[in-house]
């Protein structure tokens, strides 16, 4: 049986929506808004290092494409 091992953690400032994993990146968005902004973040899937971050105007939530 395979054993899950946590390799890294990212301190997101609030709850998150479903994440997506593709091309070696983990893309994640927050639920609701924080400090009147919403964020989308891409993390390196191996290291957890932030690759990019986009800031959006307030809204209810952002979801990855299905």
Coordinates of C-alpha atoms in Angstrom, one line a residue:
X1 CA 0.0 0.0 0.0
X2 CA 1.1 3.5 -0.7
X3 CA 1.7 5.9 2.2
X4 CA 0.9 9.6 1.9
X5 CA 3.8 11.9 3.0
X6 CA 3.3 15.6 3.3
X7 CA 6.3 17.3 1.6
X8 CA 5.4 21.0 2.1
X9 CA 2.7 23.4 3.4
X10 CA 1.6 26.8 2.2
X11 CA 0.1 29.2 4.7
X12 CA -2.9 30.5 2.7
X13 CA -4.6 33.4 4.6
X14 CA -8.1 31.8 4.4
X15 CA -10.1 28.7 3.4
X16 CA -9.4 27.5 -0.2
X17 CA -11.5 26.3 -3.1
X18 CA -10.8 23.0 -4.9
X19 CA -7.3 23.1 -6.2
X20 CA -6.0 21.9 -9.6
X21 CA -2.7 20.2 -10.4
X22 CA -1.2 20.4 -13.9
X23 CA 2.2 21.0 -15.6
X24 CA 4.0 20.7 -12.3
X25 CA 2.0 23.4 -10.6
X26 CA -0.7 23.5 -8.0
X27 CA -3.2 26.3 -8.6
X28 CA -5.4 27.4 -5.7
X29 CA -7.8 30.2 -5.0
X30 CA -9.3 31.4 -1.7
X31 CA -12.9 31.4 -0.7
X32 CA -14.4 34.8 0.0
X33 CA -12.0 37.8 0.1
X34 CA -9.3 39.0 2.4
X35 CA -8.5 42.7 3.0
X36 CA -10.9 43.5 0.1
X37 CA -9.0 41.4 -2.4
X38 CA -9.0 37.8 -3.7
X39 CA -6.0 35.8 -4.7
X40 CA -5.1 33.0 -7.1
X41 CA -1.7 31.4 -6.4
X42 CA 0.4 28.9 -8.4
X43 CA 2.8 26.7 -6.4
X44 CA 5.6 24.4 -7.6
X45 CA 4.1 20.9 -7.0
X46 CA 7.5 19.5 -5.8
X47 CA 8.8 22.3 -3.6
X48 CA 5.6 24.3 -2.6
X49 CA 7.4 27.5 -3.7
X50 CA 5.1 30.3 -4.9
X51 CA 5.5 30.6 -8.7
X52 CA 3.0 33.4 -9.2
X53 CA 0.1 35.2 -7.5
X54 CA -2.7 37.2 -9.0
X55 CA -4.8 39.7 -7.1
X56 CA -8.5 40.3 -8.0
X57 CA -11.2 42.7 -6.9
X58 CA -13.6 41.4 -4.2
X59 CA -16.1 38.7 -5.1
X60 CA -17.8 35.7 -3.6
X61 CA -15.2 33.1 -4.7
X62 CA -12.9 31.9 -7.5
X63 CA -13.0 28.3 -8.8
X64 CA -10.6 26.5 -11.1
X65 CA -11.9 25.4 -14.4
X66 CA -13.6 22.0 -14.5

